[in-house]
mmCIF file of N, CA and C in Angstrom:
data_model
loop_
_atom_site.group_PDB
_atom_site.id
_atom_site.type_symbol
_atom_site.label_atom_id
_atom_site.label_comp_id
_atom_site.label_asym_id
_atom_site.label_seq_id
_atom_site.Cartn_x
_atom_site.Cartn_y
_atom_site.Cartn_z
ATOM 1 N N UNK A 1 0.488 -16.706 -1.598
ATOM 2 C CA UNK A 1 1.119 -15.398 -1.552
ATOM 3 C C UNK A 1 2.619 -15.569 -1.357
ATOM 4 N N UNK A 2 3.340 -14.653 -1.881
ATOM 5 C CA UNK A 2 4.785 -14.649 -1.708
ATOM 6 C C UNK A 2 5.095 -13.756 -0.513
ATOM 7 N N UNK A 3 5.642 -14.368 0.528
ATOM 8 C CA UNK A 3 5.896 -13.636 1.769
ATOM 9 C C UNK A 3 6.846 -12.466 1.565
ATOM 10 N N UNK A 4 7.874 -12.647 0.750
ATOM 11 C CA UNK A 4 8.846 -11.581 0.522
ATOM 12 C C UNK A 4 8.189 -10.379 -0.162
ATOM 13 N N UNK A 5 7.263 -10.637 -1.069
ATOM 14 C CA UNK A 5 6.567 -9.549 -1.756
ATOM 15 C C UNK A 5 5.659 -8.804 -0.783
ATOM 16 N N UNK A 6 4.970 -9.535 0.066
ATOM 17 C CA UNK A 6 4.120 -8.915 1.079
ATOM 18 C C UNK A 6 4.951 -8.041 2.011
ATOM 19 N N UNK A 7 6.100 -8.540 2.406
ATOM 20 C CA UNK A 7 6.996 -7.772 3.261
ATOM 21 C C UNK A 7 7.512 -6.536 2.527
ATOM 22 N N UNK A 8 7.854 -6.676 1.266
ATOM 23 C CA UNK A 8 8.366 -5.538 0.482
ATOM 24 C C UNK A 8 7.306 -4.445 0.357
ATOM 25 N N UNK A 9 6.071 -4.841 0.096
ATOM 26 C CA UNK A 9 5.003 -3.840 -0.011
ATOM 27 C C UNK A 9 4.814 -3.134 1.330
ATOM 28 N N UNK A 10 4.783 -3.888 2.411
ATOM 29 C CA UNK A 10 4.598 -3.293 3.731
ATOM 30 C C UNK A 10 5.718 -2.355 4.129
ATOM 31 N N UNK A 11 6.952 -2.764 3.884
ATOM 32 C CA UNK A 11 8.101 -1.940 4.267
ATOM 33 C C UNK A 11 8.179 -0.672 3.409
ATOM 34 N N UNK A 12 7.946 -0.797 2.108
ATOM 35 C CA UNK A 12 7.984 0.403 1.261
ATOM 36 C C UNK A 12 6.830 1.347 1.595
ATOM 37 N N UNK A 13 5.692 0.781 1.966
ATOM 38 C CA UNK A 13 4.563 1.623 2.373
ATOM 39 C C UNK A 13 4.897 2.395 3.645
ATOM 40 N N UNK A 14 5.543 1.749 4.598
ATOM 41 C CA UNK A 14 5.939 2.442 5.826
ATOM 42 C C UNK A 14 7.008 3.499 5.554
ATOM 43 N N UNK A 15 7.915 3.209 4.627
ATOM 44 C CA UNK A 15 8.923 4.211 4.258
ATOM 45 C C UNK A 15 8.262 5.427 3.618
ATOM 46 N N UNK A 16 7.286 5.186 2.748
ATOM 47 C CA UNK A 16 6.546 6.288 2.132
ATOM 48 C C UNK A 16 5.771 7.068 3.185
ATOM 49 N N UNK A 17 5.201 6.370 4.146
ATOM 50 C CA UNK A 17 4.468 7.043 5.225
ATOM 51 C C UNK A 17 5.393 7.957 6.028
ATOM 52 N N UNK A 18 6.582 7.476 6.327
ATOM 53 C CA UNK A 18 7.538 8.296 7.074
ATOM 54 C C UNK A 18 7.971 9.512 6.255
ATOM 55 N N UNK A 19 8.219 9.296 4.968
ATOM 56 C CA UNK A 19 8.662 10.373 4.092
ATOM 57 C C UNK A 19 7.591 11.455 3.955
ATOM 58 N N UNK A 20 6.359 11.040 3.683
ATOM 59 C CA UNK A 20 5.269 12.009 3.533
ATOM 60 C C UNK A 20 4.876 12.610 4.886
ATOM 61 N N UNK A 21 4.988 11.828 5.932
ATOM 62 C CA UNK A 21 4.730 12.368 7.266
ATOM 63 C C UNK A 21 5.728 13.452 7.623
ATOM 64 N N UNK A 22 6.972 13.253 7.251
ATOM 65 C CA UNK A 22 7.996 14.265 7.490
ATOM 66 C C UNK A 22 7.715 15.522 6.667
ATOM 67 N N UNK A 23 7.238 15.340 5.443
ATOM 68 C CA UNK A 23 6.871 16.496 4.608
ATOM 69 C C UNK A 23 5.713 17.252 5.243
ATOM 70 N N UNK A 24 4.746 16.534 5.781
ATOM 71 C CA UNK A 24 3.628 17.197 6.460
ATOM 72 C C UNK A 24 4.114 17.948 7.693
ATOM 73 N N UNK A 25 5.040 17.342 8.412
ATOM 74 C CA UNK A 25 5.615 17.994 9.591
ATOM 75 C C UNK A 25 6.316 19.298 9.209
ATOM 76 N N UNK A 26 6.967 19.294 8.047
ATOM 77 C CA UNK A 26 7.678 20.486 7.567
ATOM 78 C C UNK A 26 6.746 21.441 6.824
ATOM 79 N N UNK A 27 5.439 21.169 6.861
ATOM 80 C CA UNK A 27 4.428 22.035 6.260
ATOM 81 C C UNK A 27 4.560 22.098 4.737
ATOM 82 N N UNK A 28 4.853 20.946 4.113
ATOM 83 C CA UNK A 28 5.029 20.884 2.662
ATOM 84 C C UNK A 28 3.959 19.995 2.035
ATOM 85 N N UNK A 29 3.502 20.350 0.838
ATOM 86 C CA UNK A 29 2.579 19.464 0.121
ATOM 87 C C UNK A 29 3.354 18.316 -0.527
ATOM 88 N N UNK A 30 2.641 17.386 -1.106
ATOM 89 C CA UNK A 30 3.310 16.322 -1.853
ATOM 90 C C UNK A 30 3.965 16.937 -3.085
ATOM 91 N N UNK A 31 5.143 16.425 -3.392
ATOM 92 C CA UNK A 31 5.909 16.928 -4.530
ATOM 93 C C UNK A 31 6.142 15.782 -5.515
ATOM 94 N N UNK A 32 6.794 16.093 -6.614
ATOM 95 C CA UNK A 32 7.017 15.090 -7.656
ATOM 96 C C UNK A 32 7.727 13.851 -7.116
ATOM 97 N N UNK A 33 8.703 14.048 -6.241
ATOM 98 C CA UNK A 33 9.438 12.910 -5.693
ATOM 99 C C UNK A 33 8.521 12.011 -4.867
ATOM 100 N N UNK A 34 7.574 12.610 -4.181
ATOM 101 C CA UNK A 34 6.621 11.805 -3.416
ATOM 102 C C UNK A 34 5.773 10.940 -4.351
ATOM 103 N N UNK A 35 5.401 11.535 -5.488
ATOM 104 C CA UNK A 35 4.590 10.770 -6.438
ATOM 105 C C UNK A 35 5.383 9.624 -7.061
ATOM 106 N N UNK A 36 6.673 9.794 -7.221
ATOM 107 C CA UNK A 36 7.504 8.679 -7.688
ATOM 108 C C UNK A 36 7.511 7.573 -6.634
ATOM 109 N N UNK A 37 7.622 7.941 -5.368
ATOM 110 C CA UNK A 37 7.540 6.955 -4.283
ATOM 111 C C UNK A 37 6.198 6.255 -4.263
ATOM 112 N N UNK A 38 5.126 7.024 -4.479
ATOM 113 C CA UNK A 38 3.789 6.417 -4.526
ATOM 114 C C UNK A 38 3.681 5.443 -5.696
ATOM 115 N N UNK A 39 4.304 5.790 -6.816
ATOM 116 C CA UNK A 39 4.269 4.900 -7.983
ATOM 117 C C UNK A 39 4.988 3.589 -7.695
ATOM 118 N N UNK A 40 6.115 3.659 -6.997
ATOM 119 C CA UNK A 40 6.857 2.436 -6.654
ATOM 120 C C UNK A 40 6.025 1.548 -5.738
ATOM 121 N N UNK A 41 5.446 2.139 -4.704
ATOM 122 C CA UNK A 41 4.624 1.361 -3.770
ATOM 123 C C UNK A 41 3.411 0.790 -4.493
ATOM 124 N N UNK A 42 2.778 1.595 -5.332
ATOM 125 C CA UNK A 42 1.598 1.132 -6.074
ATOM 126 C C UNK A 42 1.952 0.018 -7.047
ATOM 127 N N UNK A 43 3.104 0.126 -7.685
ATOM 128 C CA UNK A 43 3.550 -0.925 -8.601
ATOM 129 C C UNK A 43 3.747 -2.244 -7.857
ATOM 130 N N UNK A 44 4.365 -2.184 -6.696
ATOM 131 C CA UNK A 44 4.527 -3.402 -5.888
ATOM 132 C C UNK A 44 3.181 -3.988 -5.509
ATOM 133 N N UNK A 45 2.217 -3.142 -5.165
ATOM 134 C CA UNK A 45 0.882 -3.627 -4.790
ATOM 135 C C UNK A 45 0.173 -4.264 -5.989
ATOM 136 N N UNK A 46 0.368 -3.704 -7.179
ATOM 137 C CA UNK A 46 -0.244 -4.281 -8.383
ATOM 138 C C UNK A 46 0.427 -5.610 -8.737
ATOM 139 N N UNK A 47 1.735 -5.698 -8.556
ATOM 140 C CA UNK A 47 2.435 -6.974 -8.776
ATOM 141 C C UNK A 47 1.885 -8.020 -7.801
ATOM 142 N N UNK A 48 1.677 -7.625 -6.559
ATOM 143 C CA UNK A 48 1.107 -8.544 -5.575
ATOM 144 C C UNK A 48 -0.287 -8.986 -6.001
ATOM 145 N N UNK A 49 -1.077 -8.063 -6.520
ATOM 146 C CA UNK A 49 -2.419 -8.381 -7.012
ATOM 147 C C UNK A 49 -2.349 -9.413 -8.131
ATOM 148 N N UNK A 50 -1.443 -9.217 -9.087
ATOM 149 C CA UNK A 50 -1.302 -10.151 -10.205
ATOM 150 C C UNK A 50 -0.840 -11.521 -9.722
ATOM 151 N N UNK A 51 0.128 -11.551 -8.819
ATOM 152 C CA UNK A 51 0.620 -12.826 -8.283
ATOM 153 C C UNK A 51 -0.503 -13.564 -7.563
ATOM 154 N N UNK A 52 -1.290 -12.839 -6.796
ATOM 155 C CA UNK A 52 -2.393 -13.462 -6.064
ATOM 156 C C UNK A 52 -3.425 -14.041 -7.027
ATOM 157 N N UNK A 53 -3.745 -13.298 -8.093
ATOM 158 C CA UNK A 53 -4.710 -13.819 -9.068
ATOM 159 C C UNK A 53 -4.186 -15.080 -9.751
ATOM 160 N N UNK A 54 -2.896 -15.106 -10.060
ATOM 161 C CA UNK A 54 -2.300 -16.297 -10.673
ATOM 162 C C UNK A 54 -2.390 -17.479 -9.706
ATOM 163 N N UNK A 55 -2.071 -17.244 -8.441
ATOM 164 C CA UNK A 55 -2.137 -18.328 -7.460
ATOM 165 C C UNK A 55 -3.568 -18.816 -7.271
ATOM 166 N N UNK A 56 -4.523 -17.901 -7.269
ATOM 167 C CA UNK A 56 -5.923 -18.316 -7.154
ATOM 168 C C UNK A 56 -6.359 -19.108 -8.385
ATOM 169 N N UNK A 57 -5.888 -18.692 -9.560
ATOM 170 C CA UNK A 57 -6.228 -19.410 -10.796
ATOM 171 C C UNK A 57 -5.624 -20.811 -10.815
ATOM 172 N N UNK A 58 -4.504 -20.999 -10.146
ATOM 173 C CA UNK A 58 -3.858 -22.319 -10.078
ATOM 174 C C UNK A 58 -4.506 -23.226 -9.041
ATOM 175 N N UNK A 59 -5.480 -22.716 -8.326
ATOM 176 C CA UNK A 59 -6.187 -23.557 -7.373
ATOM 177 C C UNK A 59 -5.788 -23.363 -5.923
ATOM 178 N N UNK A 60 -4.809 -22.540 -5.659
ATOM 179 C CA UNK A 60 -4.463 -22.253 -4.269
ATOM 180 C C UNK A 60 -5.540 -21.339 -3.697
ATOM 181 N N UNK A 61 -5.766 -21.450 -2.414
ATOM 182 C CA UNK A 61 -6.788 -20.592 -1.824
ATOM 183 C C UNK A 61 -6.371 -20.145 -0.426
ATOM 184 N N UNK A 62 -6.845 -18.978 -0.029
ATOM 185 C CA UNK A 62 -6.527 -18.481 1.310
ATOM 186 C C UNK A 62 -7.246 -19.293 2.376
ATOM 187 N N UNK A 63 -6.659 -19.322 3.557
ATOM 188 C CA UNK A 63 -7.235 -20.088 4.660
ATOM 189 C C UNK A 63 -8.565 -19.523 5.147
ATOM 190 N N UNK A 64 -8.729 -18.218 5.061
ATOM 191 C CA UNK A 64 -9.891 -17.586 5.689
ATOM 192 C C UNK A 64 -10.897 -17.037 4.692
ATOM 193 N N UNK A 65 -10.936 -17.567 3.503
ATOM 194 C CA UNK A 65 -11.962 -17.176 2.550
ATOM 195 C C UNK A 65 -11.453 -16.338 1.397
ATOM 196 N N UNK A 66 -11.857 -16.736 0.201
ATOM 197 C CA UNK A 66 -11.411 -16.057 -1.007
ATOM 198 C C UNK A 66 -12.031 -14.676 -1.145
ATOM 199 N N UNK A 67 -13.311 -14.533 -0.827
ATOM 200 C CA UNK A 67 -13.964 -13.232 -0.973
ATOM 201 C C UNK A 67 -13.333 -12.193 -0.046
ATOM 202 N N UNK A 68 -13.073 -12.581 1.185
ATOM 203 C CA UNK A 68 -12.431 -11.669 2.134
ATOM 204 C C UNK A 68 -11.035 -11.294 1.651
ATOM 205 N N UNK A 69 -10.302 -12.285 1.167
ATOM 206 C CA UNK A 69 -8.951 -12.043 0.660
ATOM 207 C C UNK A 69 -8.973 -11.079 -0.519
ATOM 208 N N UNK A 70 -9.886 -11.289 -1.456
ATOM 209 C CA UNK A 70 -9.961 -10.423 -2.629
ATOM 210 C C UNK A 70 -10.342 -8.996 -2.248
ATOM 211 N N UNK A 71 -11.220 -8.855 -1.273
ATOM 212 C CA UNK A 71 -11.610 -7.513 -0.827
ATOM 213 C C UNK A 71 -10.413 -6.765 -0.254
ATOM 214 N N UNK A 72 -9.635 -7.432 0.591
ATOM 215 C CA UNK A 72 -8.443 -6.801 1.150
ATOM 216 C C UNK A 72 -7.398 -6.542 0.065
ATOM 217 N N UNK A 73 -7.259 -7.470 -0.866
ATOM 218 C CA UNK A 73 -6.270 -7.328 -1.933
ATOM 219 C C UNK A 73 -6.582 -6.137 -2.830
ATOM 220 N N UNK A 74 -7.841 -5.985 -3.215
ATOM 221 C CA UNK A 74 -8.231 -4.851 -4.054
ATOM 222 C C UNK A 74 -8.100 -3.536 -3.287
ATOM 223 N N UNK A 75 -8.451 -3.552 -2.013
ATOM 224 C CA UNK A 75 -8.278 -2.359 -1.190
ATOM 225 C C UNK A 75 -6.822 -1.966 -1.060
ATOM 226 N N UNK A 76 -5.956 -2.964 -0.917
ATOM 227 C CA UNK A 76 -4.519 -2.695 -0.807
ATOM 228 C C UNK A 76 -3.975 -2.089 -2.103
ATOM 229 N N UNK A 77 -4.429 -2.592 -3.235
ATOM 230 C CA UNK A 77 -3.942 -2.080 -4.516
ATOM 231 C C UNK A 77 -4.435 -0.659 -4.780
ATOM 232 N N UNK A 78 -5.595 -0.299 -4.230
ATOM 233 C CA UNK A 78 -6.179 1.019 -4.486
ATOM 234 C C UNK A 78 -5.815 2.067 -3.445
ATOM 235 N N UNK A 79 -5.271 1.657 -2.333
ATOM 236 C CA UNK A 79 -5.065 2.542 -1.193
ATOM 237 C C UNK A 79 -4.149 3.731 -1.499
ATOM 238 N N UNK A 80 -2.963 3.490 -1.947
ATOM 239 C CA UNK A 80 -2.005 4.579 -2.193
ATOM 240 C C UNK A 80 -2.401 5.419 -3.409
ATOM 241 N N UNK A 81 -2.851 4.831 -4.520
ATOM 242 C CA UNK A 81 -3.286 5.698 -5.620
ATOM 243 C C UNK A 81 -4.454 6.610 -5.226
ATOM 244 N N UNK A 82 -5.370 6.111 -4.428
ATOM 245 C CA UNK A 82 -6.502 6.944 -4.003
ATOM 246 C C UNK A 82 -6.035 8.122 -3.156
ATOM 247 N N UNK A 83 -5.152 7.863 -2.216
ATOM 248 C CA UNK A 83 -4.673 8.967 -1.387
ATOM 249 C C UNK A 83 -3.764 9.911 -2.180
ATOM 250 N N UNK A 84 -3.073 9.382 -3.167
ATOM 251 C CA UNK A 84 -2.268 10.243 -4.035
ATOM 252 C C UNK A 84 -3.127 11.214 -4.822
ATOM 253 N N UNK A 85 -4.244 10.733 -5.366
ATOM 254 C CA UNK A 85 -5.156 11.621 -6.077
ATOM 255 C C UNK A 85 -5.783 12.640 -5.127
ATOM 256 N N UNK A 86 -6.086 12.204 -3.909
ATOM 257 C CA UNK A 86 -6.640 13.136 -2.931
ATOM 258 C C UNK A 86 -5.628 14.227 -2.589
ATOM 259 N N UNK A 87 -4.357 13.865 -2.540
ATOM 260 C CA UNK A 87 -3.337 14.863 -2.203
ATOM 261 C C UNK A 87 -3.174 15.901 -3.312
ATOM 262 N N UNK A 88 -3.552 15.544 -4.532
ATOM 263 C CA UNK A 88 -3.499 16.519 -5.624
ATOM 264 C C UNK A 88 -4.526 17.630 -5.436
ATOM 265 N N UNK A 89 -5.654 17.290 -4.834
ATOM 266 C CA UNK A 89 -6.684 18.306 -4.620
ATOM 267 C C UNK A 89 -6.429 19.124 -3.356
ATOM 268 N N UNK A 90 -5.570 18.637 -2.495
ATOM 269 C CA UNK A 90 -5.245 19.339 -1.251
ATOM 270 C C UNK A 90 -3.749 19.643 -1.259
ATOM 271 N N UNK A 91 -3.382 20.749 -1.881
ATOM 272 C CA UNK A 91 -1.972 21.085 -2.070
ATOM 273 C C UNK A 91 -1.401 21.837 -0.867
ATOM 274 N N UNK A 92 -1.652 21.270 0.326
ATOM 275 C CA UNK A 92 -1.076 21.806 1.558
ATOM 276 C C UNK A 92 -0.404 20.652 2.285
ATOM 277 N N UNK A 93 0.001 20.898 3.500
ATOM 278 C CA UNK A 93 0.610 19.841 4.308
ATOM 279 C C UNK A 93 -0.350 18.668 4.510
ATOM 280 N N UNK A 94 -1.655 18.946 4.435
ATOM 281 C CA UNK A 94 -2.639 17.890 4.670
ATOM 282 C C UNK A 94 -2.684 16.888 3.525
ATOM 283 N N UNK A 95 -2.259 17.286 2.347
ATOM 284 C CA UNK A 95 -2.120 16.326 1.257
ATOM 285 C C UNK A 95 -1.037 15.314 1.568
ATOM 286 N N UNK A 96 0.077 15.786 2.108
ATOM 287 C CA UNK A 96 1.160 14.885 2.514
ATOM 288 C C UNK A 96 0.711 13.989 3.664
ATOM 289 N N UNK A 97 -0.035 14.563 4.594
ATOM 290 C CA UNK A 97 -0.532 13.780 5.725
ATOM 291 C C UNK A 97 -1.510 12.699 5.263
ATOM 292 N N UNK A 98 -2.296 13.009 4.243
ATOM 293 C CA UNK A 98 -3.240 12.023 3.697
ATOM 294 C C UNK A 98 -2.502 10.836 3.101
ATOM 295 N N UNK A 99 -1.452 11.109 2.344
ATOM 296 C CA UNK A 99 -0.658 10.026 1.752
ATOM 297 C C UNK A 99 0.035 9.212 2.841
ATOM 298 N N UNK A 100 0.534 9.891 3.863
ATOM 299 C CA UNK A 100 1.168 9.176 4.978
ATOM 300 C C UNK A 100 0.172 8.248 5.653
ATOM 301 N N UNK A 101 -1.030 8.737 5.891
ATOM 302 C CA UNK A 101 -2.053 7.907 6.532
ATOM 303 C C UNK A 101 -2.447 6.727 5.638
ATOM 304 N N UNK A 102 -2.603 6.978 4.347
ATOM 305 C CA UNK A 102 -2.943 5.900 3.417
ATOM 306 C C UNK A 102 -1.862 4.844 3.336
ATOM 307 N N UNK A 103 -0.614 5.268 3.453
ATOM 308 C CA UNK A 103 0.496 4.319 3.412
ATOM 309 C C UNK A 103 0.528 3.450 4.668
ATOM 310 N N UNK A 104 0.203 4.026 5.805
ATOM 311 C CA UNK A 104 0.108 3.233 7.035
ATOM 312 C C UNK A 104 -1.031 2.225 6.915
ATOM 313 N N UNK A 105 -2.141 2.670 6.340
ATOM 314 C CA UNK A 105 -3.265 1.755 6.123
ATOM 315 C C UNK A 105 -2.839 0.604 5.228
ATOM 316 N N UNK A 106 -2.079 0.888 4.182
ATOM 317 C CA UNK A 106 -1.592 -0.179 3.295
ATOM 318 C C UNK A 106 -0.725 -1.172 4.055
ATOM 319 N N UNK A 107 0.150 -0.691 4.914
ATOM 320 C CA UNK A 107 1.003 -1.599 5.696
ATOM 321 C C UNK A 107 0.157 -2.502 6.591
ATOM 322 N N UNK A 108 -0.899 -1.957 7.166
ATOM 323 C CA UNK A 108 -1.791 -2.759 8.008
ATOM 324 C C UNK A 108 -2.555 -3.776 7.157
ATOM 325 N N UNK A 109 -2.984 -3.363 5.969
ATOM 326 C CA UNK A 109 -3.661 -4.295 5.065
ATOM 327 C C UNK A 109 -2.745 -5.443 4.666
ATOM 328 N N UNK A 110 -1.466 -5.169 4.513
ATOM 329 C CA UNK A 110 -0.516 -6.232 4.170
ATOM 330 C C UNK A 110 -0.413 -7.267 5.286
ATOM 331 N N UNK A 111 -0.400 -6.800 6.520
ATOM 332 C CA UNK A 111 -0.374 -7.733 7.654
ATOM 333 C C UNK A 111 -1.639 -8.586 7.640
ATOM 334 N N UNK A 112 -2.760 -7.955 7.377
ATOM 335 C CA UNK A 112 -4.033 -8.687 7.341
ATOM 336 C C UNK A 112 -4.079 -9.671 6.167
ATOM 337 N N UNK A 113 -3.571 -9.271 5.008
ATOM 338 C CA UNK A 113 -3.511 -10.191 3.860
ATOM 339 C C UNK A 113 -2.666 -11.418 4.182
ATOM 340 N N UNK A 114 -1.542 -11.196 4.838
ATOM 341 C CA UNK A 114 -0.676 -12.298 5.244
ATOM 342 C C UNK A 114 -1.433 -13.260 6.159
ATOM 343 N N UNK A 115 -2.204 -12.711 7.084
ATOM 344 C CA UNK A 115 -2.982 -13.520 8.010
ATOM 345 C C UNK A 115 -4.109 -14.267 7.303
ATOM 346 N N UNK A 116 -4.815 -13.609 6.415
ATOM 347 C CA UNK A 116 -5.940 -14.245 5.708
ATOM 348 C C UNK A 116 -5.445 -15.374 4.825
ATOM 349 N N UNK A 117 -4.297 -15.196 4.179
ATOM 350 C CA UNK A 117 -3.783 -16.228 3.292
ATOM 351 C C UNK A 117 -3.351 -17.458 4.090
ATOM 352 N N UNK A 118 -2.977 -17.257 5.322
ATOM 353 C CA UNK A 118 -2.554 -18.387 6.142
ATOM 354 C C UNK A 118 -1.091 -18.336 6.469
ATOM 355 N N UNK A 119 -0.479 -17.187 6.309
ATOM 356 C CA UNK A 119 0.932 -17.037 6.617
ATOM 357 C C UNK A 119 1.191 -17.137 8.111
ATOM 358 N N UNK A 120 2.289 -17.707 8.441
ATOM 359 C CA UNK A 120 2.669 -17.823 9.837
ATOM 360 C C UNK A 120 2.092 -19.029 10.536
ATOM 361 N N UNK A 121 1.153 -19.723 9.893
ATOM 362 C CA UNK A 121 0.593 -20.912 10.525
ATOM 363 C C UNK A 121 1.434 -22.130 10.146
ATOM 364 N N UNK A 122 1.705 -22.927 11.116
ATOM 365 C CA UNK A 122 2.559 -24.089 10.876
ATOM 366 C C UNK A 122 1.751 -25.362 10.786
#
């Protein structure tokens, strides 16, 4: 895994969570600008997915199991798009809150992916 990419996904996910959380606080649904933010975060997660598949194909493997790593990786890639679609059906402040919660979940998944791959171990 590329540590900088993992950090970028986590930080952008937290920024999206703060942005959508603020919209929920102001009693606003998700708007077009929020969906652009979701697209950026989702694109980074898909790039991470592709990089991970390339590294696995080259023979590198996570420290704590490939199946566990793939499960977290696929969940991370699907997290923000799933909550974005859910926010389309809930056009109230709770749609924004759903995206904020999903973005926090993505940031936590990134920390877990870093740990499963073996990051931080010397």
